[in-house]
GROMACS .gro file of C-alpha atoms in nm:
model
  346
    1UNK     CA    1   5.036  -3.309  -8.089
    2UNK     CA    2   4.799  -3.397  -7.820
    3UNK     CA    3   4.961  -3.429  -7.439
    4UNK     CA    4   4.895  -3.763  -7.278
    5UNK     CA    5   4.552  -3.772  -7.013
    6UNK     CA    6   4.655  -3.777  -6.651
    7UNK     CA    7   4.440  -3.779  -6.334
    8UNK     CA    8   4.505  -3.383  -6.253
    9UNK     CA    9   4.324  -3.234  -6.565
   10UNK     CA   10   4.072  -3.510  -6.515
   11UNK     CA   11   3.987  -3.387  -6.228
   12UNK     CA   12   4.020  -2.998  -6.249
   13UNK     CA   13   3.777  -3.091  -6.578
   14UNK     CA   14   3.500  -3.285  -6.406
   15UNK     CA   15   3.544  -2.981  -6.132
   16UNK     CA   16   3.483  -2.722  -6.398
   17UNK     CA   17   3.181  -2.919  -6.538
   18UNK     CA   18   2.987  -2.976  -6.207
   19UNK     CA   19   3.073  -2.602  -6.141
   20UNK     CA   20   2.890  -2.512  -6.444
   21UNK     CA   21   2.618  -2.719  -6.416
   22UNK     CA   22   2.560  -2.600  -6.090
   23UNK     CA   23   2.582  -2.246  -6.191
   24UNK     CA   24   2.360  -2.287  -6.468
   25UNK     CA   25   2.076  -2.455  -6.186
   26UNK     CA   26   2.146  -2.145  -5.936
   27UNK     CA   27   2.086  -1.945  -6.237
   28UNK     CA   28   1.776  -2.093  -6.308
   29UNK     CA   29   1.670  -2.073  -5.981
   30UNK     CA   30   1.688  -1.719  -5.926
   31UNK     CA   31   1.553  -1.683  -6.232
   32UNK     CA   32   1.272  -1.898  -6.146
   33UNK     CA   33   1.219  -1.667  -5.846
   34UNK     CA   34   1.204  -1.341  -6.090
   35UNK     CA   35   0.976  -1.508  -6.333
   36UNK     CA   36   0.710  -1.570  -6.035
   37UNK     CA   37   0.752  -1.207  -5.897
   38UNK     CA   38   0.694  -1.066  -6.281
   39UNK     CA   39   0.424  -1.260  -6.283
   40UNK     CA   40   0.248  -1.017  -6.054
   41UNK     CA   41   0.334  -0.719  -6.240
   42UNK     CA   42   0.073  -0.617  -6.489
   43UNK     CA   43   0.319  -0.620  -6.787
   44UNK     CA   44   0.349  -0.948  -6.961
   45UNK     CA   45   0.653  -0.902  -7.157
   46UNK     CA   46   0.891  -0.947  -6.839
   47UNK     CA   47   0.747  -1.289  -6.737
   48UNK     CA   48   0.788  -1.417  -7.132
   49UNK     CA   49   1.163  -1.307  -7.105
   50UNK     CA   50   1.246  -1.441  -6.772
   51UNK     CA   51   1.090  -1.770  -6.898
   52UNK     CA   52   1.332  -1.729  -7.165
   53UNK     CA   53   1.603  -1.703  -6.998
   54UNK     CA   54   1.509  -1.973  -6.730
   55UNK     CA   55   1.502  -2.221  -6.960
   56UNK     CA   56   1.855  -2.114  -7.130
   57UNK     CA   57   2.004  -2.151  -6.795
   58UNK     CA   58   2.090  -2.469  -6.742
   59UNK     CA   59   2.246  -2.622  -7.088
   60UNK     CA   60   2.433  -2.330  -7.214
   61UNK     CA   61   2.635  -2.292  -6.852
   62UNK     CA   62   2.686  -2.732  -6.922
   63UNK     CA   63   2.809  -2.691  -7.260
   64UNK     CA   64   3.011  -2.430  -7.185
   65UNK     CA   65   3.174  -2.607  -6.878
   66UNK     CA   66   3.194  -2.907  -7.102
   67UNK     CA   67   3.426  -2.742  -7.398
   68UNK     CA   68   3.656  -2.576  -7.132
   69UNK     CA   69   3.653  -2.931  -6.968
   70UNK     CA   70   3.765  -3.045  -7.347
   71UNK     CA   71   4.038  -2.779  -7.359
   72UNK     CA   72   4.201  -2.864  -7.049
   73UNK     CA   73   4.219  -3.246  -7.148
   74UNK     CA   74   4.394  -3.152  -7.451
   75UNK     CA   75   4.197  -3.393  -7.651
   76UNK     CA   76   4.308  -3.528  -7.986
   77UNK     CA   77   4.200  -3.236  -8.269
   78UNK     CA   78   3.938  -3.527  -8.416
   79UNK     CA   79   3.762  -3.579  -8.098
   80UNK     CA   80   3.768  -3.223  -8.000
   81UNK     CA   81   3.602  -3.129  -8.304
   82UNK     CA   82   3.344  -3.402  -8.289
   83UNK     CA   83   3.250  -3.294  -7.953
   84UNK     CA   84   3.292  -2.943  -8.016
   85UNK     CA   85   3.014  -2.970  -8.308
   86UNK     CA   86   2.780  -3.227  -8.073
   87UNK     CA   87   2.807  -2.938  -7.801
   88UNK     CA   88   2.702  -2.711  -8.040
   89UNK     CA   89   2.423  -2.926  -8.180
   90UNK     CA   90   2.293  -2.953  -7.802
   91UNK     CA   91   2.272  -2.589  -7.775
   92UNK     CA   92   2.162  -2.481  -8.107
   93UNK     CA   93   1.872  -2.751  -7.987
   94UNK     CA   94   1.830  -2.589  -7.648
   95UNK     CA   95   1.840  -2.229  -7.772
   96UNK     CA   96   1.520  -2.333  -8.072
   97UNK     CA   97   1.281  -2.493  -7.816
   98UNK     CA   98   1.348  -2.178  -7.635
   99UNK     CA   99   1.294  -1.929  -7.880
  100UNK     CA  100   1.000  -2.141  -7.986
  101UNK     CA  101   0.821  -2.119  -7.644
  102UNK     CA  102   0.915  -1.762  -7.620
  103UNK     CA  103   0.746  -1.662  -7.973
  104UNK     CA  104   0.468  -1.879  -7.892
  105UNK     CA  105   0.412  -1.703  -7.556
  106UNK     CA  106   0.443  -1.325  -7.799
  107UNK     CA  107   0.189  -1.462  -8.019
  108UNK     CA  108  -0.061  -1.583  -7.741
  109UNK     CA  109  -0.031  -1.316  -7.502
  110UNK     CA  110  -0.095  -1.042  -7.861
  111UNK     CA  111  -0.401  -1.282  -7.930
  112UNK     CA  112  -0.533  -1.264  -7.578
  113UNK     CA  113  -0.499  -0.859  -7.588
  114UNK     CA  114  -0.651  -0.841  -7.916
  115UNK     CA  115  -0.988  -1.029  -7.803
  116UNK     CA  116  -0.987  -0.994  -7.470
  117UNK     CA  117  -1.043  -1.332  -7.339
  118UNK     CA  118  -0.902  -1.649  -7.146
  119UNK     CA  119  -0.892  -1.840  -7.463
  120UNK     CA  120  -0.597  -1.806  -7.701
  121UNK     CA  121  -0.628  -1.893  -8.063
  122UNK     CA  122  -0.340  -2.152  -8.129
  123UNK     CA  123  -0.338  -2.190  -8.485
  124UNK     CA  124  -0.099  -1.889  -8.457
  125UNK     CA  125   0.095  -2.030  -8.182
  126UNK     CA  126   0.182  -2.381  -8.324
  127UNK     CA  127   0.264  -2.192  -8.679
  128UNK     CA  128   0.530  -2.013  -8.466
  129UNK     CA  129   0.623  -2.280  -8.325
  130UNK     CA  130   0.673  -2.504  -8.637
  131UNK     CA  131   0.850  -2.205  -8.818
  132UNK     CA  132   1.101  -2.147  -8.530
  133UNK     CA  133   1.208  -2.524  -8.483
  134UNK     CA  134   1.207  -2.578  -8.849
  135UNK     CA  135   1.489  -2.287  -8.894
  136UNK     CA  136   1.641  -2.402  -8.575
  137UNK     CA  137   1.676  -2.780  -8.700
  138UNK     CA  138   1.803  -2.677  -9.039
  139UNK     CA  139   2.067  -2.471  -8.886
  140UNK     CA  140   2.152  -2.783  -8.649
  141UNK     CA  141   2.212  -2.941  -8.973
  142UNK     CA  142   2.475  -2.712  -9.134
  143UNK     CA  143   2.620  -2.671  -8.774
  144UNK     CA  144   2.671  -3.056  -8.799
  145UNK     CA  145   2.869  -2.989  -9.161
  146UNK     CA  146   2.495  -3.148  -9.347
  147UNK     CA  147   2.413  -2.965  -9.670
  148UNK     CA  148   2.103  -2.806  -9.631
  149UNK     CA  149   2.084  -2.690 -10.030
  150UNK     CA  150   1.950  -3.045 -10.120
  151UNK     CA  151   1.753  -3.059  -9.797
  152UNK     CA  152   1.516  -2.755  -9.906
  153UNK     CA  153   1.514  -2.883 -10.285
  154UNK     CA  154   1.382  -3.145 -10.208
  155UNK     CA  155   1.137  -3.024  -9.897
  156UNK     CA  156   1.031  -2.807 -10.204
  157UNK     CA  157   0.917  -3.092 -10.433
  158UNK     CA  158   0.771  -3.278 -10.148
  159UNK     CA  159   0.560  -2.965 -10.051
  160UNK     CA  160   0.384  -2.997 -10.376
  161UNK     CA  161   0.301  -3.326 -10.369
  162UNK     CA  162   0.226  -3.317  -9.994
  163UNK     CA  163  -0.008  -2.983 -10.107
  164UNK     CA  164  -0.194  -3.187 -10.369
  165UNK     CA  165  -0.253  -3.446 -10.115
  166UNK     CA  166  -0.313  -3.218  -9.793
  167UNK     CA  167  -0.576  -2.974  -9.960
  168UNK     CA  168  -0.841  -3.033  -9.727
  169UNK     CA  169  -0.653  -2.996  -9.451
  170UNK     CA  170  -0.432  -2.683  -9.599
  171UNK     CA  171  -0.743  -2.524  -9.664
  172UNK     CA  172  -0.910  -2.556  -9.309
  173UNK     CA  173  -0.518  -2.394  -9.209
  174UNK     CA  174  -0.558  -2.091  -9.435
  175UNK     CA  175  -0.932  -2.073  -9.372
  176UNK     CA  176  -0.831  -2.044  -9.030
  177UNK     CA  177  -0.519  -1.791  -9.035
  178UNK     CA  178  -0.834  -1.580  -9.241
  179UNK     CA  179  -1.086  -1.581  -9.028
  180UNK     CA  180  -0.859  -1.488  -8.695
  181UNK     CA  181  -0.645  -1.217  -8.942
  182UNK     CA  182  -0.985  -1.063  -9.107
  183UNK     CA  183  -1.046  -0.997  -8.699
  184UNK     CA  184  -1.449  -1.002  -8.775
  185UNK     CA  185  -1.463  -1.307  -8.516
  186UNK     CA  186  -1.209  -1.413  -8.221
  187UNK     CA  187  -1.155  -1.637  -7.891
  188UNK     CA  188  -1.502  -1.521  -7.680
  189UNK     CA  189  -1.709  -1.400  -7.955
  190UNK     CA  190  -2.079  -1.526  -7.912
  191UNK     CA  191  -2.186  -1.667  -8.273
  192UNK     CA  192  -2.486  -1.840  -8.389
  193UNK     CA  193  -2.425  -1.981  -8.775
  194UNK     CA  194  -2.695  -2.004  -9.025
  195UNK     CA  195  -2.728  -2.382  -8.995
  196UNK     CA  196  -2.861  -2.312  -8.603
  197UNK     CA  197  -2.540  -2.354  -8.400
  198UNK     CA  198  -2.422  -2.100  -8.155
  199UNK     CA  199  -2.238  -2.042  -7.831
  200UNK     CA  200  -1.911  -1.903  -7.773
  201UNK     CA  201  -1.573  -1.956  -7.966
  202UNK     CA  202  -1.332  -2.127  -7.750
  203UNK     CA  203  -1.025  -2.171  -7.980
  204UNK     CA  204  -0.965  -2.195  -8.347
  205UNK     CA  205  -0.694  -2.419  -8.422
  206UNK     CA  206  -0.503  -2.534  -8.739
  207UNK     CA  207  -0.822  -2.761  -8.873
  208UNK     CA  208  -1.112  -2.621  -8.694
  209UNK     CA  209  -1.327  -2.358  -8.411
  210UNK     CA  210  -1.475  -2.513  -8.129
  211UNK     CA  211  -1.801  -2.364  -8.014
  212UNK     CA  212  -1.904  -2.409  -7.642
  213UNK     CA  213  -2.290  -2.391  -7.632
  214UNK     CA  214  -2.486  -2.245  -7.363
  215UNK     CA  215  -2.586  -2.596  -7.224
  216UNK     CA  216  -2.158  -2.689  -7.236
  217UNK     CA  217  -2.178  -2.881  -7.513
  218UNK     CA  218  -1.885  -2.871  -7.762
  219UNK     CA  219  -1.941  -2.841  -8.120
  220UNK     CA  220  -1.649  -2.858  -8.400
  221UNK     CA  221  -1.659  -2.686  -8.727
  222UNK     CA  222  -1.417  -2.721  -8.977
  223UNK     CA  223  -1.246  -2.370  -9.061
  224UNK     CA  224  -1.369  -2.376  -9.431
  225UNK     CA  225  -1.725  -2.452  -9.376
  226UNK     CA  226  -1.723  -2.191  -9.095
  227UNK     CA  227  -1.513  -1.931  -9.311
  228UNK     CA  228  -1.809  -2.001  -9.633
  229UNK     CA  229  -2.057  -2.021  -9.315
  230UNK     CA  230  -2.317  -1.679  -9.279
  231UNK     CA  231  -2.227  -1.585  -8.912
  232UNK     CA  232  -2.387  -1.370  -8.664
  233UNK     CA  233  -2.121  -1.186  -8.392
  234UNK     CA  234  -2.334  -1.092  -8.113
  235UNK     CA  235  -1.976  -0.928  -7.933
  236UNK     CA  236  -1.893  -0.710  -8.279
  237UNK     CA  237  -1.899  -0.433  -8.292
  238UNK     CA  238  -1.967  -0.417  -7.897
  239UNK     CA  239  -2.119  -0.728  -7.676
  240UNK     CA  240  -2.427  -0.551  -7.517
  241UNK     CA  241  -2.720  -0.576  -7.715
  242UNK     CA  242  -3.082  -0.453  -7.763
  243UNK     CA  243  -3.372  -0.692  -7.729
  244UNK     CA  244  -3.736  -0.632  -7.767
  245UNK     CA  245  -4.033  -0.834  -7.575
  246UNK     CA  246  -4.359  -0.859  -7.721
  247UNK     CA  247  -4.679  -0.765  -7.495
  248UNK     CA  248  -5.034  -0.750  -7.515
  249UNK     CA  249  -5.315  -0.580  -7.311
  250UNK     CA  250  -5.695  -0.588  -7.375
  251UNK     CA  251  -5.878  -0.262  -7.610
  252UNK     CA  252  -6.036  -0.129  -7.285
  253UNK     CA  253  -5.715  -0.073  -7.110
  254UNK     CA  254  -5.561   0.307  -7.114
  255UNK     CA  255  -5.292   0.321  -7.290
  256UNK     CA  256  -5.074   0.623  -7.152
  257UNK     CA  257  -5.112   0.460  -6.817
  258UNK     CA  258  -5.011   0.103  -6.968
  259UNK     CA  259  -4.677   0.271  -7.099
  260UNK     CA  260  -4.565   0.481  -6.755
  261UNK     CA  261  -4.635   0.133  -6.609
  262UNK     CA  262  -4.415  -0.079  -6.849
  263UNK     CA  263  -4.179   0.181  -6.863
  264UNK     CA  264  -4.142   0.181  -6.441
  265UNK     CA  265  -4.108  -0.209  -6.435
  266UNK     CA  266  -3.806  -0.203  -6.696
  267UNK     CA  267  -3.586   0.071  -6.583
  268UNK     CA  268  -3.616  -0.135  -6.216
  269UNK     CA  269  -3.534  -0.431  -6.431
  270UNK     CA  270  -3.256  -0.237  -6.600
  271UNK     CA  271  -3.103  -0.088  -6.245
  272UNK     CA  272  -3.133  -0.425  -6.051
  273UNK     CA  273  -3.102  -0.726  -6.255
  274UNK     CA  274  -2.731  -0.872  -6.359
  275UNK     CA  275  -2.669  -0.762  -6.687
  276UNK     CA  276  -2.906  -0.517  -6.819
  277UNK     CA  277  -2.752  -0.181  -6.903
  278UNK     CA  278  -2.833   0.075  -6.596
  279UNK     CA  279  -2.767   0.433  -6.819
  280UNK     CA  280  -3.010   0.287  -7.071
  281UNK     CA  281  -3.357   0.432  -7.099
  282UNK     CA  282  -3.591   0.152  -7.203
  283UNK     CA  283  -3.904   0.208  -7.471
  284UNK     CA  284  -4.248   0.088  -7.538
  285UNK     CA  285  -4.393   0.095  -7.877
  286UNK     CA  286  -4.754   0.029  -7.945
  287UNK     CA  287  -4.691  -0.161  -8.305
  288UNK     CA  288  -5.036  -0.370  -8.360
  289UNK     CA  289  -5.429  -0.396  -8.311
  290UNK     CA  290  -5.501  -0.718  -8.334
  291UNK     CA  291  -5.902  -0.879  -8.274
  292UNK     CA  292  -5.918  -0.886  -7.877
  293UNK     CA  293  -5.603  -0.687  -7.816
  294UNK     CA  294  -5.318  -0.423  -7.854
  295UNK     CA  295  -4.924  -0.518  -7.933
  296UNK     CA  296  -4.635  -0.351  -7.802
  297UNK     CA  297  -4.254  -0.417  -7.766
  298UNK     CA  298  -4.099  -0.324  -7.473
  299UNK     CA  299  -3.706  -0.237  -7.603
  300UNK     CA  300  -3.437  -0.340  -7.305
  301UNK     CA  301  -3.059  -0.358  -7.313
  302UNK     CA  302  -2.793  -0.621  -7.189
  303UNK     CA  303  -2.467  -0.666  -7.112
  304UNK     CA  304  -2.400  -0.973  -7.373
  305UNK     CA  305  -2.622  -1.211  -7.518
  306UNK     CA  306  -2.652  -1.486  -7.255
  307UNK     CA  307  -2.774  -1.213  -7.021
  308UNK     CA  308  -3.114  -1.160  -7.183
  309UNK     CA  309  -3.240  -1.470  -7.034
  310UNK     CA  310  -3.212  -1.369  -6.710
  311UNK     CA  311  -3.355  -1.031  -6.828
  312UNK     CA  312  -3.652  -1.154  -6.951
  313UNK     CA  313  -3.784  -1.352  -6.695
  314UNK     CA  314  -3.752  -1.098  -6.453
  315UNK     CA  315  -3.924  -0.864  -6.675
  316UNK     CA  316  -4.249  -1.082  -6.756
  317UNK     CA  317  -4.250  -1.183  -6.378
  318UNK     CA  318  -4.261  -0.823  -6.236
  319UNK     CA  319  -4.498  -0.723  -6.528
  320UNK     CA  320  -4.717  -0.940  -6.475
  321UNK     CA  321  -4.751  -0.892  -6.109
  322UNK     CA  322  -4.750  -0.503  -6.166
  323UNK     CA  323  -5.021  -0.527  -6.418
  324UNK     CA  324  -5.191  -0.746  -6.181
  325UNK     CA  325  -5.176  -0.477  -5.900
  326UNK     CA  326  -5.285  -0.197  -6.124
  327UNK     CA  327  -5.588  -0.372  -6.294
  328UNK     CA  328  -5.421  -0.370  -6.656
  329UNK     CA  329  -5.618  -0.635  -6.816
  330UNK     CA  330  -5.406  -0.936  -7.050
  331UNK     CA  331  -5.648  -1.062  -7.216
  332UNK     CA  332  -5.668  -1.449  -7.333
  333UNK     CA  333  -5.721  -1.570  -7.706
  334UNK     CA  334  -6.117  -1.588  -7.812
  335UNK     CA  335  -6.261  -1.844  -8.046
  336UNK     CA  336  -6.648  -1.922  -8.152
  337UNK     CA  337  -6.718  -2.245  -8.172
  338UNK     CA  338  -7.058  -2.283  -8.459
  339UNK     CA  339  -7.210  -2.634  -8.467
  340UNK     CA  340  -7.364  -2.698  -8.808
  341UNK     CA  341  -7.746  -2.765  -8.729
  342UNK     CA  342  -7.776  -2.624  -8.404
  343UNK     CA  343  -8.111  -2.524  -8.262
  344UNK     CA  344  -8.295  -2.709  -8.567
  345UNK     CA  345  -8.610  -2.907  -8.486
  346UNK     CA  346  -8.735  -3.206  -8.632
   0.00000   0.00000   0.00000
């Protein structure tokens, strides 16, 4: 038996709902005002769970003001129950894309503490996502009195077919879910692949890693050719590397003297130049005797693999001008030259 509407619980029920829709926006205001002071702190958990919050202010404080709005008006037990599921709906809705952001922001935050970059890997992420709004729409449905047992039947059937037809692009997905889960390469990583490509792993998605060259060029590799792909991790186990430059100096030249040299000009090399490793202790080793001169590598240590460049031009530059100083003789490629018939007379 449902009392008939007058203007007094109209009112008191439109009061109740702009009450808690204003709650719910002062909520999410301060909690706005948390989120950006968390931010600051160097644990990262707080700012995910203000965020989550935050974004549950506003709609459950409505829907709540709403259904004691609906029990004041003493609606008829149909409509109540109509609304009463739509409510729910709303914030079984609300309370998914939450948890979904909130997961995704778990899995991306792990990612970027596991590789140690700016660049998140979001094949992970959008799994999450897709997982937690998938659950969160199927209980929508049984909130909203829908049978779900069919649903998944026949989401089961489909997911064959759609398996058959998808296999290329299901196995980029798992090739990708591998090659982040093996952990051999991640977000940052310097590659080069054995068809010639390599820079530095930006993101590896659901179908494929990018690869941002040296230059700043982009280059796109499907997850199963670069799972099957023979890679070289310059950052694995650790990013600084050794690197050897090749030197020559003429027969005549003495040879202890040519090493304290080449030794001095790297460890300045080493202690002054942006990425070269200042505790390392370079070498030289004298390696070949070739017609007009003597070969030796000169061993030297960066930071990461980019940095070498910068390394070795410093190197051959104060080198040369050192062996240029000291009299330490480079010498330059001889040839004989015969012409057939030379010197004959007629």
């Amino acid at each position: 038996m449902t009392e008939p509407l007058d203007w007094q619980r109209l009112v008191v029920a439109m009061a109740v709902t702009i009450a808690a829709a204003a709650a719910g926006f002062g909520l999410r205001t301060l909690l706005g005002w948390l989120t950006r002071r968390a931010v600051k702190t160097r644990w990262t958990w707080d700012d995910l769970f203000f965020k989550l919050l935050r974004d549950l202010a506003v709609v459950p404080c409505t829907v709540l003001g709403l259904w004691v709005s609906v029990l004041i008006l003493h609606l008829k037990p149909g409509i109540r129950t109509t609304t009463g599921r739509v409510l729910v709906a709303v914030l079984i809705l609300t309370i998914s894309i939450a948890i979904a952001r909130f997961a995704a922001g778990v899995v991306s935050s792990i990612a970027l503490a596991r590789s140690g970059v700016a660049q998140s890997a979001t094949i992970f992420v959008n799994i999450v996502r897709v997982v937690v709004v998938g659950i969160g729409a199927l209980i929508l449905l049984q909130s909203l009195g829908v049978s779900i047992t069919p649903l998944l039947t026949a989401l089961g059937v489909g997911g064959l077919a759609v398996a058959l037809a998808l296999q290329d692009t299901l196995a980029n997905l798992f090739a990708g879910v591998h090659i982040l889960a093996s952990r051999k390469v991640q977000p940052g990583d310097f590659v080069r692949l054995d068809s010639g490509q390599e820079g530095y792993i930006i993101d590896i998605n659901w179908r494929n890693t990018t690869i941002r060259q040296v230059p700043d060029n982009l280059v796109v590799v499907p997850n199963s050719r670069f799972a099957d792909a023979i890679v070289t991790n310059y950052h694995r186990p650790a990013q600084d590397m050794s690197i050897s430059v090749k030197v020559v100096i003429g027969y005549h030249s003495d040879l202890e003297h040519v090493e304290k040299v080449t030794l001095d000009v790297a460890q300045e090399v080493m202690a002054t130049v942006d990425g070269g490793m200042t505790d390392y202790e370079p070498s030289v080793r004298f390696n070949a005797m070739g017609e007009s001169s003597i070969g030796f590598s000169v061993n030297l240590r960066t930071r990461e693999f980019t940095d070498q460049y910068l390394v070795v031009h410093e190197f051959i530059k104060r080198l040369h001008r050192r062996y240029r100083n000291e009299g330490i003789d480079i010498p330059f490629p001889q040839g004989s030259l015969i012409l057939a018939g030379a010197g004959s007379a007629r």
